[in-house]
PDB file of C-alpha atoms in Angstrom:
ATOM      1  CA  MET A   1     112.051  85.902  84.875  1.00 42.00           C
ATOM      2  CA  GLY A   2     108.433  86.339  86.424  1.00 42.00           C
ATOM      3  CA  ARG A   3     110.179  85.987  90.095  1.00 41.00           C
ATOM      4  CA  TRP A   4     112.625  89.008  89.211  1.00 40.00           C
ATOM      5  CA  LEU A   5     110.150  91.217  88.550  1.00 43.00           C
ATOM      6  CA  ARG A   6     108.937  92.197  91.897  1.00 43.00           C
ATOM      7  CA  PRO A   7     112.286  92.735  93.164  1.00 42.00           C
ATOM      8  CA  GLY A   8     113.597  94.800  90.252  1.00 45.00           C
ATOM      9  CA  LEU A   9     110.288  97.062  90.621  1.00 44.00           C
ATOM     10  CA  MET A  10     110.845  97.526  94.407  1.00 43.00           C
ATOM     11  CA  LEU A  11     114.709  98.511  93.481  1.00 41.00           C
ATOM     12  CA  ALA A  12     113.844 100.976  90.934  1.00 45.00           C
ATOM     13  CA  THR A  13     111.555 102.379  93.001  1.00 42.00           C
ATOM     14  CA  ALA A  14     113.283 102.910  95.494  1.00 41.00           C
ATOM     15  CA  LEU A  15     115.985 104.244  93.354  1.00 40.00           C
ATOM     16  CA  TRP A  16     113.737 106.903  91.619  1.00 42.00           C
ATOM     17  CA  VAL A  17     112.572 107.645  95.571  1.00 40.00           C
ATOM     18  CA  ALA A  18     116.448 108.599  96.523  1.00 38.00           C
ATOM     19  CA  GLY A  19     116.932 110.259  93.366  1.00 39.00           C
ATOM     20  CA  ALA A  20     113.667 112.824  93.528  1.00 38.00           C
ATOM     21  CA  ALA A  21     113.297 113.112  97.135  1.00 39.00           C
ATOM     22  CA  PRO A  22     116.105 116.163  97.108  1.00 37.00           C
ATOM     23  CA  VAL A  23     113.989 117.795  94.292  1.00 38.00           C
ATOM     24  CA  SER A  24     110.796 116.677  95.592  1.00 38.00           C
ATOM     25  CA  ALA A  25     108.369 114.789  98.155  1.00 38.00           C
ATOM     26  CA  GLY A  26     105.010 115.019  97.659  1.00 41.00           C
ATOM     27  CA  GLN A  27     105.375 118.456  95.639  1.00 40.00           C
ATOM     28  CA  GLU A  28     106.227 119.102  91.957  1.00 43.00           C
ATOM     29  CA  THR A  29     109.396 120.938  91.718  1.00 44.00           C
ATOM     30  CA  GLU A  30     111.233 121.884  88.441  1.00 45.00           C
ATOM     31  CA  GLU A  31     114.971 121.101  87.458  1.00 44.00           C
ATOM     32  CA  GLU A  32     115.663 123.963  85.003  1.00 45.00           C
ATOM     33  CA  GLU A  33     118.489 121.935  83.491  1.00 47.00           C
ATOM     34  CA  SER A  34     117.066 118.686  82.566  1.00 53.00           C
ATOM     35  CA  GLY A  35     113.321 120.038  81.982  1.00 80.00           C
ATOM     36  CA  TRP A  36     111.903 117.216  84.203  1.00 86.00           C
ATOM     37  CA  VAL A  37     109.239 117.839  87.035  1.00 87.00           C
ATOM     38  CA  GLY A  38     109.014 115.063  89.866  1.00 84.00           C
ATOM     39  CA  SER A  39     107.295 114.276  92.722  1.00 82.00           C
ATOM     40  CA  ALA A  40     107.842 111.631  94.993  1.00 85.00           C
ATOM     41  CA  ASP A  41     105.830 110.005  97.894  1.00 84.00           C
ATOM     42  CA  VAL A  42     106.956 107.608 100.674  1.00 86.00           C
ATOM     43  CA  ASN A  43     104.124 106.697 103.510  1.00 86.00           C
ATOM     44  CA  PHE A  44     104.452 104.191 106.315  1.00 89.00           C
ATOM     45  CA  VAL A  45     101.555 103.236 108.525  1.00 90.00           C
ATOM     46  CA  PHE A  46     101.832 101.125 111.818  1.00 89.00           C
ATOM     47  CA  THR A  47      99.260  99.682 114.564  1.00 89.00           C
ATOM     48  CA  GLY A  48     100.392  97.926 117.413  1.00 82.00           C
ATOM     49  CA  GLY A  49      98.265  95.731 119.929  1.00 77.00           C
ATOM     50  CA  ASN A  50      97.337  92.147 120.117  1.00 76.00           C
ATOM     51  CA  ALA A  51      96.733  92.747 116.349  1.00 82.00           C
ATOM     52  CA  SER A  52      99.459  94.676 114.274  1.00 88.00           C
ATOM     53  CA  SER A  53      99.507  95.679 111.014  1.00 91.00           C
ATOM     54  CA  ARG A  54     101.984  97.473 108.940  1.00 91.00           C
ATOM     55  CA  THR A  55     101.129  99.319 105.188  1.00 93.00           C
ATOM     56  CA  LEU A  56     104.336 100.579 103.189  1.00 92.00           C
ATOM     57  CA  GLY A  57     103.405 102.902 100.213  1.00 92.00           C
ATOM     58  CA  LEU A  58     105.634 104.242  97.509  1.00 91.00           C
ATOM     59  CA  ARG A  59     104.945 105.868  94.673  1.00 90.00           C
ATOM     60  CA  ASN A  60     107.145 108.126  91.920  1.00 91.00           C
ATOM     61  CA  SER A  61     106.104 110.568  89.396  1.00 90.00           C
ATOM     62  CA  LEU A  62     108.665 112.328  86.377  1.00 93.00           C
ATOM     63  CA  ARG A  63     107.033 114.370  83.855  1.00 91.00           C
ATOM     64  CA  ARG A  64     109.080 116.276  80.668  1.00 92.00           C
ATOM     65  CA  ASN A  65     107.251 118.609  78.718  1.00 87.00           C
ATOM     66  CA  TRP A  66     108.375 119.800  75.244  1.00 84.00           C
ATOM     67  CA  ASP A  67     106.355 122.799  74.247  1.00 81.00           C
ATOM     68  CA  ASP A  68     102.801 121.303  73.785  1.00 80.00           C
ATOM     69  CA  ARG A  69     104.210 117.552  73.934  1.00 88.00           C
ATOM     70  CA  SER A  70     104.888 115.882  77.254  1.00 91.00           C
ATOM     71  CA  VAL A  71     105.883 112.498  78.491  1.00 94.00           C
ATOM     72  CA  LEU A  72     104.946 111.125  82.008  1.00 93.00           C
ATOM     73  CA  LEU A  73     106.691 108.329  83.840  1.00 95.00           C
ATOM     74  CA  GLU A  74     104.795 106.524  86.772  1.00 93.00           C
ATOM     75  CA  GLY A  75     105.697 103.678  89.316  1.00 94.00           C
ATOM     76  CA  GLY A  76     104.353 102.585  92.438  1.00 93.00           C
ATOM     77  CA  ALA A  77     104.172  99.922  95.224  1.00 94.00           C
ATOM     78  CA  ILE A  78     101.959  99.170  98.152  1.00 93.00           C
ATOM     79  CA  ARG A  79     102.643  96.216 100.735  1.00 93.00           C
ATOM     80  CA  ALA A  80     100.201  95.435 103.796  1.00 93.00           C
ATOM     81  CA  SER A  81     101.001  92.861 106.752  1.00 92.00           C
ATOM     82  CA  SER A  82      99.208  91.880 109.502  1.00 92.00           C
ATOM     83  CA  THR A  83     100.784  89.929 112.809  1.00 91.00           C
ATOM     84  CA  LYS A  84      97.996  88.161 115.307  1.00 89.00           C
ATOM     85  CA  THR A  85      99.056  87.552 118.462  1.00 86.00           C
ATOM     86  CA  THR A  86      97.882  85.123 120.918  1.00 86.00           C
ATOM     87  CA  ARG A  87      99.167  84.191 124.548  1.00 84.00           C
ATOM     88  CA  SER A  88      98.124  80.979 126.334  1.00 86.00           C
ATOM     89  CA  ALA A  89      98.616  79.729 129.771  1.00 85.00           C
ATOM     90  CA  ILE A  90      99.773  75.997 129.953  1.00 87.00           C
ATOM     91  CA  GLY A  91      99.878  74.083 133.085  1.00 85.00           C
ATOM     92  CA  PRO A  92      99.112  71.684 135.870  1.00 86.00           C
ATOM     93  CA  SER A  93      96.988  74.587 137.657  1.00 83.00           C
ATOM     94  CA  VAL A  94      95.827  77.873 137.650  1.00 79.00           C
ATOM     95  CA  THR A  95      98.872  78.624 140.176  1.00 82.00           C
ATOM     96  CA  ASN A  96     101.619  76.874 138.204  1.00 85.00           C
ATOM     97  CA  PHE A  97     101.783  77.668 133.982  1.00 85.00           C
ATOM     98  CA  ASP A  98     104.073  78.860 131.663  1.00 87.00           C
ATOM     99  CA  LEU A  99     102.453  82.177 129.354  1.00 87.00           C
ATOM    100  CA  VAL A 100     103.129  80.722 125.732  1.00 87.00           C
ATOM    101  CA  LYS A 101     103.019  83.643 123.272  1.00 86.00           C
ATOM    102  CA  GLU A 102     102.559  82.852 119.338  1.00 87.00           C
ATOM    103  CA  SER A 103     102.535  84.983 116.373  1.00 87.00           C
ATOM    104  CA  THR A 104     101.519  84.731 112.795  1.00 89.00           C
ATOM    105  CA  SER A 105     102.089  86.987 110.350  1.00 89.00           C
ATOM    106  CA  ARG A 106     100.421  87.163 106.775  1.00 90.00           C
ATOM    107  CA  THR A 107     100.314  89.427 103.710  1.00 90.00           C
ATOM    108  CA  THR A 108      97.252  91.288 103.447  1.00 90.00           C
ATOM    109  CA  ALA A 109      97.713  93.193 100.391  1.00 89.00           C
ATOM    110  CA  GLU A 110     100.481  93.844  97.612  1.00 92.00           C
ATOM    111  CA  ASN A 111     100.661  95.952  94.308  1.00 93.00           C
ATOM    112  CA  TYR A 112     103.170  96.865  91.943  1.00 95.00           C
ATOM    113  CA  PHE A 113     102.796  99.285  88.722  1.00 95.00           C
ATOM    114  CA  VAL A 114     104.901 101.189  86.288  1.00 96.00           C
ATOM    115  CA  ARG A 115     103.376 102.919  83.542  1.00 95.00           C
ATOM    116  CA  GLY A 116     104.550 105.413  80.798  1.00 96.00           C
ATOM    117  CA  ARG A 117     102.560 107.852  78.278  1.00 95.00           C
ATOM    118  CA  TYR A 118     103.632 110.122  75.489  1.00 95.00           C
ATOM    119  CA  ASP A 119     100.925 113.263  74.461  1.00 93.00           C
ATOM    120  CA  TYR A 120     101.130 114.920  71.290  1.00 93.00           C
ATOM    121  CA  PRO A 121      98.607 117.927  70.831  1.00 90.00           C
ATOM    122  CA  LEU A 122      96.500 118.387  67.942  1.00 88.00           C
ATOM    123  CA  SER A 123      94.904 121.600  66.768  1.00 79.00           C
ATOM    124  CA  GLY A 124      92.751 123.340  69.393  1.00 75.00           C
ATOM    125  CA  TRP A 125      92.251 121.540  72.694  1.00 78.00           C
ATOM    126  CA  GLY A 126      92.586 117.847  71.466  1.00 89.00           C
ATOM    127  CA  LEU A 127      95.643 115.421  71.762  1.00 92.00           C
ATOM    128  CA  LEU A 128      97.065 112.251  70.676  1.00 95.00           C
ATOM    129  CA  TYR A 129      98.575 109.817  73.079  1.00 95.00           C
ATOM    130  CA  GLY A 130      99.916 106.187  73.644  1.00 96.00           C
ATOM    131  CA  GLY A 131     101.021 104.509  76.546  1.00 95.00           C
ATOM    132  CA  ALA A 132     102.009 101.147  78.065  1.00 96.00           C
ATOM    133  CA  GLY A 133     102.304  99.848  81.537  1.00 95.00           C
ATOM    134  CA  TRP A 134     102.697  96.896  83.769  1.00 96.00           C
ATOM    135  CA  THR A 135     101.260  95.659  87.143  1.00 94.00           C
ATOM    136  CA  ARG A 136     101.229  92.834  89.531  1.00 94.00           C
ATOM    137  CA  ASN A 137      98.441  92.287  92.186  1.00 92.00           C
ATOM    138  CA  THR A 138      98.339  88.533  93.142  1.00 90.00           C
ATOM    139  CA  PHE A 139      95.015  89.494  95.772  1.00 89.00           C
ATOM    140  CA  THR A 140      93.185  90.314  92.620  1.00 86.00           C
ATOM    141  CA  GLY A 141      94.314  87.409  90.614  1.00 88.00           C
ATOM    142  CA  VAL A 142      96.906  89.245  88.352  1.00 90.00           C
ATOM    143  CA  ALA A 143     100.446  87.927  88.650  1.00 92.00           C
ATOM    144  CA  SER A 144     101.864  90.040  85.862  1.00 94.00           C
ATOM    145  CA  ARG A 145      99.888  92.394  83.687  1.00 94.00           C
ATOM    146  CA  TYR A 146     101.030  94.523  80.400  1.00 97.00           C
ATOM    147  CA  SER A 147      98.964  96.930  78.408  1.00 96.00           C
ATOM    148  CA  ALA A 148      99.579  99.186  75.719  1.00 97.00           C
ATOM    149  CA  ALA A 149      97.138 102.139  74.568  1.00 97.00           C
ATOM    150  CA  ALA A 150      96.496 104.253  71.946  1.00 97.00           C
ATOM    151  CA  GLY A 151      93.835 106.958  71.498  1.00 96.00           C
ATOM    152  CA  ILE A 152      92.576 110.652  71.936  1.00 96.00           C
ATOM    153  CA  GLY A 153      92.391 113.179  74.876  1.00 94.00           C
ATOM    154  CA  ASN A 154      90.845 116.668  75.173  1.00 92.00           C
ATOM    155  CA  THR A 155      92.270 119.328  77.864  1.00 89.00           C
ATOM    156  CA  TRP A 156      89.150 121.154  79.135  1.00 92.00           C
ATOM    157  CA  LEU A 157      90.974 123.336  81.915  1.00 90.00           C
ATOM    158  CA  ASP A 158      94.611 124.092  82.316  1.00 86.00           C
ATOM    159  CA  ASP A 159      95.416 126.788  84.171  1.00 89.00           C
ATOM    160  CA  ASP A 160      97.501 127.833  87.617  1.00 88.00           C
ATOM    161  CA  THR A 161      94.103 126.704  89.584  1.00 92.00           C
ATOM    162  CA  VAL A 162      92.558 124.247  87.896  1.00 95.00           C
ATOM    163  CA  ALA A 163      93.316 121.474  85.202  1.00 93.00           C
ATOM    164  CA  LEU A 164      90.989 118.900  83.694  1.00 95.00           C
ATOM    165  CA  GLN A 165      91.549 115.816  80.942  1.00 93.00           C
ATOM    166  CA  THR A 166      89.899 113.314  79.720  1.00 95.00           C
ATOM    167  CA  ASP A 167      91.118 110.468  77.508  1.00 96.00           C
ATOM    168  CA  TYR A 168      89.575 107.551  75.251  1.00 97.00           C
ATOM    169  CA  ALA A 169      91.415 104.593  73.865  1.00 97.00           C
ATOM    170  CA  PHE A 170      91.937 101.025  72.691  1.00 97.00           C
ATOM    171  CA  THR A 171      94.026  99.022  74.413  1.00 97.00           C
ATOM    172  CA  TYR A 172      95.831  95.650  74.310  1.00 97.00           C
ATOM    173  CA  THR A 173      96.274  93.806  77.108  1.00 96.00           C
ATOM    174  CA  ILE A 174      98.576  90.528  78.158  1.00 95.00           C
ATOM    175  CA  GLN A 175      98.566  88.835  81.591  1.00 92.00           C
ATOM    176  CA  ASP A 176      99.377  85.759  83.616  1.00 93.00           C
ATOM    177  CA  GLU A 177      96.937  85.041  86.018  1.00 90.00           C
ATOM    178  CA  VAL A 178      97.675  83.609  89.896  1.00 90.00           C
ATOM    179  CA  ILE A 179      95.247  80.583  88.939  1.00 90.00           C
ATOM    180  CA  ASP A 180      94.955  80.148  85.049  1.00 85.00           C
ATOM    181  CA  ASP A 181      91.193  80.253  84.155  1.00 82.00           C
ATOM    182  CA  PRO A 182      91.167  78.329  80.924  1.00 83.00           C
ATOM    183  CA  ALA A 183      87.728  79.709  79.483  1.00 78.00           C
ATOM    184  CA  THR A 184      89.192  83.117  79.403  1.00 80.00           C
ATOM    185  CA  ASP A 185      92.107  84.158  77.073  1.00 86.00           C
ATOM    186  CA  ASN A 186      95.688  85.930  78.461  1.00 89.00           C
ATOM    187  CA  ALA A 187      95.752  88.389  75.876  1.00 93.00           C
ATOM    188  CA  PHE A 188      92.783  90.644  74.578  1.00 94.00           C
ATOM    189  CA  PHE A 189      91.734  94.321  73.064  1.00 96.00           C
ATOM    190  CA  GLY A 190      90.001  96.444  75.336  1.00 96.00           C
ATOM    191  CA  VAL A 191      88.640  99.893  75.258  1.00 96.00           C
ATOM    192  CA  ARG A 192      89.694 102.702  78.008  1.00 96.00           C
ATOM    193  CA  LEU A 193      88.115 105.856  79.601  1.00 96.00           C
ATOM    194  CA  SER A 194      90.220 107.815  81.995  1.00 95.00           C
ATOM    195  CA  TRP A 195      90.719 111.422  83.199  1.00 94.00           C
ATOM    196  CA  SER A 196      92.990 113.370  85.166  1.00 93.00           C
ATOM    197  CA  TYR A 197      92.019 116.335  87.438  1.00 96.00           C
ATOM    198  CA  ARG A 198      93.775 118.820  89.630  1.00 93.00           C
ATOM    199  CA  TYR A 199      92.846 121.568  91.546  1.00 94.00           C
ATOM    200  CA  GLN A 200      95.255 124.038  93.723  1.00 92.00           C
ATOM    201  CA  ALA A 201      93.431 125.196  96.689  1.00 89.00           C
ATOM    202  CA  ASN A 202      96.354 127.620  97.446  1.00 89.00           C
ATOM    203  CA  GLU A 203      99.935 127.825  97.056  1.00 85.00           C
ATOM    204  CA  THR A 204     100.600 125.303  99.809  1.00 85.00           C
ATOM    205  CA  THR A 205      97.649 122.760  99.197  1.00 90.00           C
ATOM    206  CA  ALA A 206      96.766 120.782  95.916  1.00 90.00           C
ATOM    207  CA  PHE A 207      93.898 118.067  95.047  1.00 93.00           C
ATOM    208  CA  GLU A 208      94.778 115.631  92.154  1.00 91.00           C
ATOM    209  CA  SER A 209      92.519 113.119  91.309  1.00 94.00           C
ATOM    210  CA  SER A 210      92.553 110.354  88.529  1.00 92.00           C
ATOM    211  CA  LEU A 211      90.268 107.471  87.183  1.00 94.00           C
ATOM    212  CA  ILE A 212      91.005 104.599  84.524  1.00 93.00           C
ATOM    213  CA  ALA A 213      88.289 102.120  83.231  1.00 95.00           C
ATOM    214  CA  ASP A 214      89.151  99.534  81.312  1.00 94.00           C
ATOM    215  CA  GLU A 215      86.673  97.175  79.671  1.00 94.00           C
ATOM    216  CA  ASN A 216      87.771  94.027  77.698  1.00 93.00           C
ATOM    217  CA  LEU A 217      85.987  93.847  74.593  1.00 93.00           C
ATOM    218  CA  GLU A 218      86.121  89.825  74.788  1.00 89.00           C
ATOM    219  CA  ASP A 219      84.694  89.372  77.890  1.00 87.00           C
ATOM    220  CA  ARG A 220      82.211  92.131  78.998  1.00 84.00           C
ATOM    221  CA  THR A 221      82.188  91.274  82.298  1.00 86.00           C
ATOM    222  CA  ASP A 222      85.803  91.590  83.069  1.00 86.00           C
ATOM    223  CA  PHE A 223      85.744  95.434  83.791  1.00 90.00           C
ATOM    224  CA  ARG A 224      88.430  97.239  85.647  1.00 90.00           C
ATOM    225  CA  VAL A 225      88.242 100.756  87.624  1.00 91.00           C
ATOM    226  CA  ASP A 226      91.517 102.117  89.292  1.00 88.00           C
ATOM    227  CA  VAL A 227      90.766 105.618  90.856  1.00 90.00           C
ATOM    228  CA  THR A 228      93.523 107.526  92.715  1.00 86.00           C
ATOM    229  CA  ASN A 229      92.671 110.826  95.069  1.00 87.00           C
ATOM    230  CA  SER A 230      95.186 112.946  96.876  1.00 83.00           C
ATOM    231  CA  MET A 231      95.816 115.766  98.760  1.00 83.00           C
ATOM    232  CA  ALA A 232      99.381 117.484  99.501  1.00 79.00           C
ATOM    233  CA  VAL A 233     100.139 119.918 101.735  1.00 79.00           C
ATOM    234  CA  ALA A 234     103.609 121.755 101.794  1.00 74.00           C
ATOM    235  CA  VAL A 235     105.125 122.055 105.088  1.00 69.00           C
ATOM    236  CA  SER A 236     108.264 123.238 104.506  1.00 60.00           C
ATOM    237  CA  GLY A 237     111.075 123.552 101.439  1.00 56.00           C
ATOM    238  CA  PRO A 238     110.371 120.282  99.330  1.00 56.00           C
ATOM    239  CA  LEU A 239     108.282 118.358 101.785  1.00 56.00           C
ATOM    240  CA  ALA A 240     104.751 118.067 101.872  1.00 56.00           C
TER     241      ALA A 240
END
Protein backbone atom coordinates (compact mmCIF):
# COMPACT_ATOMS: atom_id res chain seq x y z
CA MET A 1 0.00 0.00 0.00
CA GLY A 2 2.93 2.33 0.70
CA ARG A 3 3.74 2.69 -2.99
CA TRP A 4 0.38 4.40 -3.55
CA LEU A 5 0.77 6.97 -0.78
CA ARG A 6 3.02 9.40 -2.62
CA PRO A 7 1.06 9.48 -5.93
CA GLY A 8 -2.18 9.71 -3.98
CA LEU A 9 -0.94 12.61 -1.88
CA MET A 10 0.40 14.46 -4.92
CA LEU A 11 -2.92 14.02 -6.74
CA ALA A 12 -4.94 15.12 -3.72
CA THR A 13 -2.75 18.16 -3.21
CA ALA A 14 -3.00 19.11 -6.87
CA LEU A 15 -6.79 18.84 -6.73
CA TRP A 16 -6.87 20.98 -3.59
CA VAL A 17 -4.73 23.59 -5.29
CA ALA A 18 -6.91 23.57 -8.39
CA GLY A 19 -10.06 23.85 -6.33
CA ALA A 20 -8.78 26.52 -3.96
CA ALA A 21 -6.90 28.69 -6.45
CA PRO A 22 -9.97 30.56 -7.76
CA VAL A 23 -10.84 31.39 -4.16
CA SER A 24 -7.38 32.14 -2.82
CA ALA A 25 -3.75 31.65 -3.82
CA GLY A 26 -1.61 32.75 -0.89
CA GLN A 27 -4.29 35.02 0.56
CA GLU A 28 -7.20 33.85 2.70
CA THR A 29 -10.67 34.57 1.32
CA GLU A 30 -13.87 33.41 2.97
CA GLU A 31 -16.53 31.50 1.07
CA GLU A 32 -19.77 32.69 2.62
CA GLU A 33 -21.79 29.71 1.41
CA SER A 34 -19.58 26.96 2.89
CA GLY A 35 -17.96 28.83 5.78
CA TRP A 36 -14.53 27.56 4.71
CA VAL A 37 -11.45 29.75 4.48
CA GLY A 38 -8.67 28.49 2.24
CA SER A 39 -5.25 29.36 0.92
CA ALA A 40 -3.15 27.63 -1.74
CA ASP A 41 0.51 28.19 -2.55
CA VAL A 42 2.50 26.97 -5.53
CA ASN A 43 6.17 27.79 -6.04
CA PHE A 44 8.77 26.68 -8.56
CA VAL A 45 12.47 27.57 -8.61
CA PHE A 46 14.84 26.72 -11.47
CA THR A 47 18.54 27.46 -11.86
CA GLY A 48 20.64 26.56 -14.90
CA GLY A 49 24.24 26.20 -16.01
CA ASN A 50 26.72 23.33 -15.84
CA ALA A 51 24.69 22.28 -12.82
CA SER A 52 20.94 22.92 -12.75
CA SER A 53 18.36 22.47 -10.03
CA ARG A 54 14.58 22.47 -9.81
CA THR A 55 12.39 22.83 -6.74
CA LEU A 56 8.59 22.47 -6.74
CA GLY A 57 6.48 23.22 -3.69
CA LEU A 58 2.74 22.87 -3.10
CA ARG A 59 0.80 23.78 0.03
CA ASN A 60 -2.89 24.08 0.81
CA SER A 61 -4.84 24.83 3.98
CA LEU A 62 -8.56 24.88 4.69
CA ARG A 63 -10.23 26.12 7.87
CA ARG A 64 -13.83 26.20 9.01
CA ASN A 65 -15.16 27.92 12.12
CA TRP A 66 -18.35 27.16 14.04
CA ASP A 67 -18.66 29.92 16.62
CA ASP A 68 -15.43 29.40 18.61
CA ARG A 69 -14.82 25.84 17.37
CA SER A 70 -12.67 25.23 14.30
CA VAL A 71 -11.32 22.55 11.97
CA LEU A 72 -8.01 22.96 10.13
CA LEU A 73 -6.85 20.76 7.23
CA GLU A 74 -3.39 21.11 5.67
CA GLY A 75 -1.40 19.34 2.99
CA GLY A 76 1.82 19.99 1.15
CA ALA A 77 4.65 18.61 -0.92
CA ILE A 78 8.23 19.65 -1.72
CA ARG A 79 10.42 17.96 -4.31
CA ALA A 80 13.87 19.13 -5.39
CA SER A 81 16.23 17.66 -7.96
CA SER A 82 19.58 18.59 -9.47
CA THR A 83 21.29 17.80 -12.77
CA LYS A 84 25.04 17.91 -13.33
CA THR A 85 26.33 18.15 -16.90
CA THR A 86 29.90 17.25 -17.88
CA ARG A 87 31.47 17.76 -21.31
CA SER A 88 34.47 15.76 -22.51
CA ALA A 89 36.55 15.91 -25.68
CA ILE A 90 37.33 12.43 -27.02
CA GLY A 91 39.58 11.98 -30.07
CA PRO A 92 43.07 11.22 -31.41
CA SER A 93 44.28 14.84 -31.32
CA VAL A 94 43.42 18.34 -30.16
CA THR A 95 42.10 19.15 -33.63
CA ASN A 96 40.23 15.90 -34.25
CA PHE A 97 37.81 15.07 -31.47
CA ASP A 98 34.16 14.60 -30.59
CA LEU A 99 32.49 16.55 -27.81
CA VAL A 100 30.58 14.20 -25.51
CA LYS A 101 28.03 15.57 -23.05
CA GLU A 102 26.75 13.54 -20.12
CA SER A 103 24.07 14.59 -17.65
CA THR A 104 23.32 12.98 -14.31
CA SER A 105 20.14 13.79 -12.38
CA ARG A 106 19.22 12.96 -8.81
CA THR A 107 16.53 13.86 -6.31
CA THR A 108 17.93 16.00 -3.49
CA ALA A 109 14.83 16.53 -1.32
CA GLU A 110 11.37 15.02 -1.07
CA ASN A 111 8.79 15.70 1.61
CA TYR A 112 5.01 15.16 1.73
CA PHE A 113 2.51 15.72 4.52
CA VAL A 114 -1.19 15.93 5.38
CA ARG A 115 -2.59 16.82 8.79
CA GLY A 116 -5.73 18.04 10.48
CA ARG A 117 -6.86 19.29 13.88
CA TYR A 118 -10.04 20.21 15.74
CA ASP A 119 -10.16 22.97 18.37
CA TYR A 120 -12.83 23.17 21.09
CA PRO A 121 -12.82 26.28 23.31
CA LEU A 122 -12.87 26.24 27.08
CA SER A 123 -13.90 29.10 29.34
CA GLY A 124 -11.53 32.04 29.19
CA TRP A 125 -8.68 31.74 26.71
CA GLY A 126 -8.01 27.99 26.87
CA LEU A 127 -8.94 25.23 24.41
CA LEU A 128 -8.91 21.48 23.91
CA TYR A 129 -7.64 20.07 20.65
CA GLY A 130 -7.06 16.82 18.84
CA GLY A 131 -5.33 16.09 15.59
CA ALA A 132 -3.75 13.52 13.32
CA GLY A 133 -1.31 13.57 10.44
CA TRP A 134 0.88 11.67 8.00
CA THR A 135 4.29 12.55 6.61
CA ARG A 136 6.93 11.05 4.33
CA ASN A 137 10.52 12.29 4.22
CA THR A 138 12.90 9.63 2.95
CA PHE A 139 15.91 11.94 3.17
CA THR A 140 15.53 11.99 6.95
CA GLY A 141 14.97 8.23 7.03
CA VAL A 142 11.16 8.27 7.33
CA ALA A 143 9.30 6.21 4.75
CA SER A 144 5.94 6.83 6.44
CA ARG A 145 4.92 8.32 9.78
CA TYR A 146 1.40 8.48 11.26
CA SER A 147 0.78 10.50 14.41
CA ALA A 148 -2.13 11.48 16.64
CA ALA A 149 -2.14 14.24 19.26
CA ALA A 150 -4.48 15.38 22.02
CA GLY A 151 -3.93 18.24 24.43
CA ILE A 152 -4.71 21.77 25.50
CA GLY A 153 -3.83 25.19 24.19
CA ASN A 154 -3.91 28.88 24.99
CA THR A 155 -4.92 31.76 22.76
CA TRP A 156 -2.82 34.68 23.97
CA LEU A 157 -3.70 37.19 21.26
CA ASP A 158 -6.35 37.17 18.56
CA ASP A 159 -7.32 40.34 16.76
CA ASP A 160 -7.13 41.79 13.26
CA THR A 161 -3.42 42.58 13.64
CA VAL A 162 -1.81 39.88 15.81
CA ALA A 163 -2.69 36.28 16.70
CA LEU A 164 -0.64 33.99 18.97
CA GLN A 165 -1.55 30.49 20.14
CA THR A 166 0.47 27.84 22.01
CA ASP A 167 -0.36 24.14 22.39
CA TYR A 168 0.80 21.29 24.65
CA ALA A 169 -0.09 17.68 23.88
CA PHE A 170 0.62 13.99 24.27
CA THR A 171 1.23 12.13 21.02
CA TYR A 172 1.26 8.59 19.69
CA THR A 173 3.34 7.80 16.60
CA ILE A 174 3.63 4.83 14.26
CA GLN A 175 6.40 5.02 11.69
CA ASP A 176 8.19 2.98 9.04
CA GLU A 177 11.85 3.77 8.50
CA VAL A 178 13.67 3.66 5.18
CA ILE A 179 16.29 1.46 6.86
CA ASP A 180 14.78 -0.31 9.84
CA ASP A 181 16.67 0.13 13.11
CA PRO A 182 16.06 -2.92 15.33
CA ALA A 183 17.18 -0.95 18.38
CA THR A 184 14.25 1.50 18.14
CA ASP A 185 10.48 1.02 18.39
CA ASN A 186 8.31 1.91 15.41
CA ALA A 187 5.42 2.88 17.74
CA PHE A 188 5.87 5.18 20.72
CA PHE A 189 4.33 7.86 22.93
CA GLY A 190 5.64 11.41 23.00
CA VAL A 191 5.00 15.01 23.98
CA ARG A 192 4.52 18.01 21.71
CA LEU A 193 4.92 21.77 22.09
CA SER A 194 3.74 24.02 19.29
CA TRP A 195 2.86 27.59 18.52
CA SER A 196 1.30 29.57 15.69
CA TYR A 197 1.80 33.29 15.15
CA ARG A 198 0.32 35.75 12.66
CA TYR A 199 1.09 39.43 12.16
CA GLN A 200 -0.90 41.53 9.69
CA ALA A 201 1.53 44.32 8.82
CA ASN A 202 -0.95 46.14 6.58
CA GLU A 203 -3.86 45.42 4.26
CA THR A 204 -1.67 43.55 1.75
CA THR A 205 1.17 42.04 3.82
CA ALA A 206 0.96 39.27 6.42
CA PHE A 207 3.66 37.27 8.23
CA GLU A 208 2.97 33.81 9.65
CA SER A 209 5.14 31.50 11.73
CA SER A 210 4.51 28.04 13.17
CA LEU A 211 6.60 25.60 15.19
CA ILE A 212 5.97 21.97 16.12
CA ALA A 213 8.45 20.29 18.51
CA ASP A 214 8.05 16.55 19.20
CA GLU A 215 9.97 14.43 21.69
CA ASN A 216 9.91 10.65 21.89
CA LEU A 217 9.30 9.66 25.53
CA GLU A 218 10.85 6.22 24.94
CA ASP A 219 14.01 7.58 23.29
CA ARG A 220 14.90 11.06 24.53
CA THR A 221 17.50 11.50 21.76
CA ASP A 222 14.68 11.39 19.21
CA PHE A 223 13.70 15.07 19.15
CA ARG A 224 12.13 16.68 16.06
CA VAL A 225 11.35 20.32 15.24
CA ASP A 226 9.32 21.56 12.27
CA VAL A 227 9.42 25.34 11.68
CA THR A 228 7.53 27.17 8.93
CA ASN A 229 7.81 30.92 8.26
CA SER A 230 6.03 32.72 5.44
CA MET A 231 5.23 36.22 4.28
CA ALA A 232 2.43 36.86 1.80
CA VAL A 233 2.07 40.08 -0.16
CA ALA A 234 -1.13 40.52 -2.16
CA VAL A 235 -0.46 41.74 -5.69
CA SER A 236 -3.95 41.76 -7.21
CA GLY A 237 -7.22 40.03 -6.54
CA PRO A 238 -6.70 36.62 -4.94
CA LEU A 239 -3.01 36.36 -5.87
CA ALA A 240 -0.06 36.87 -3.52
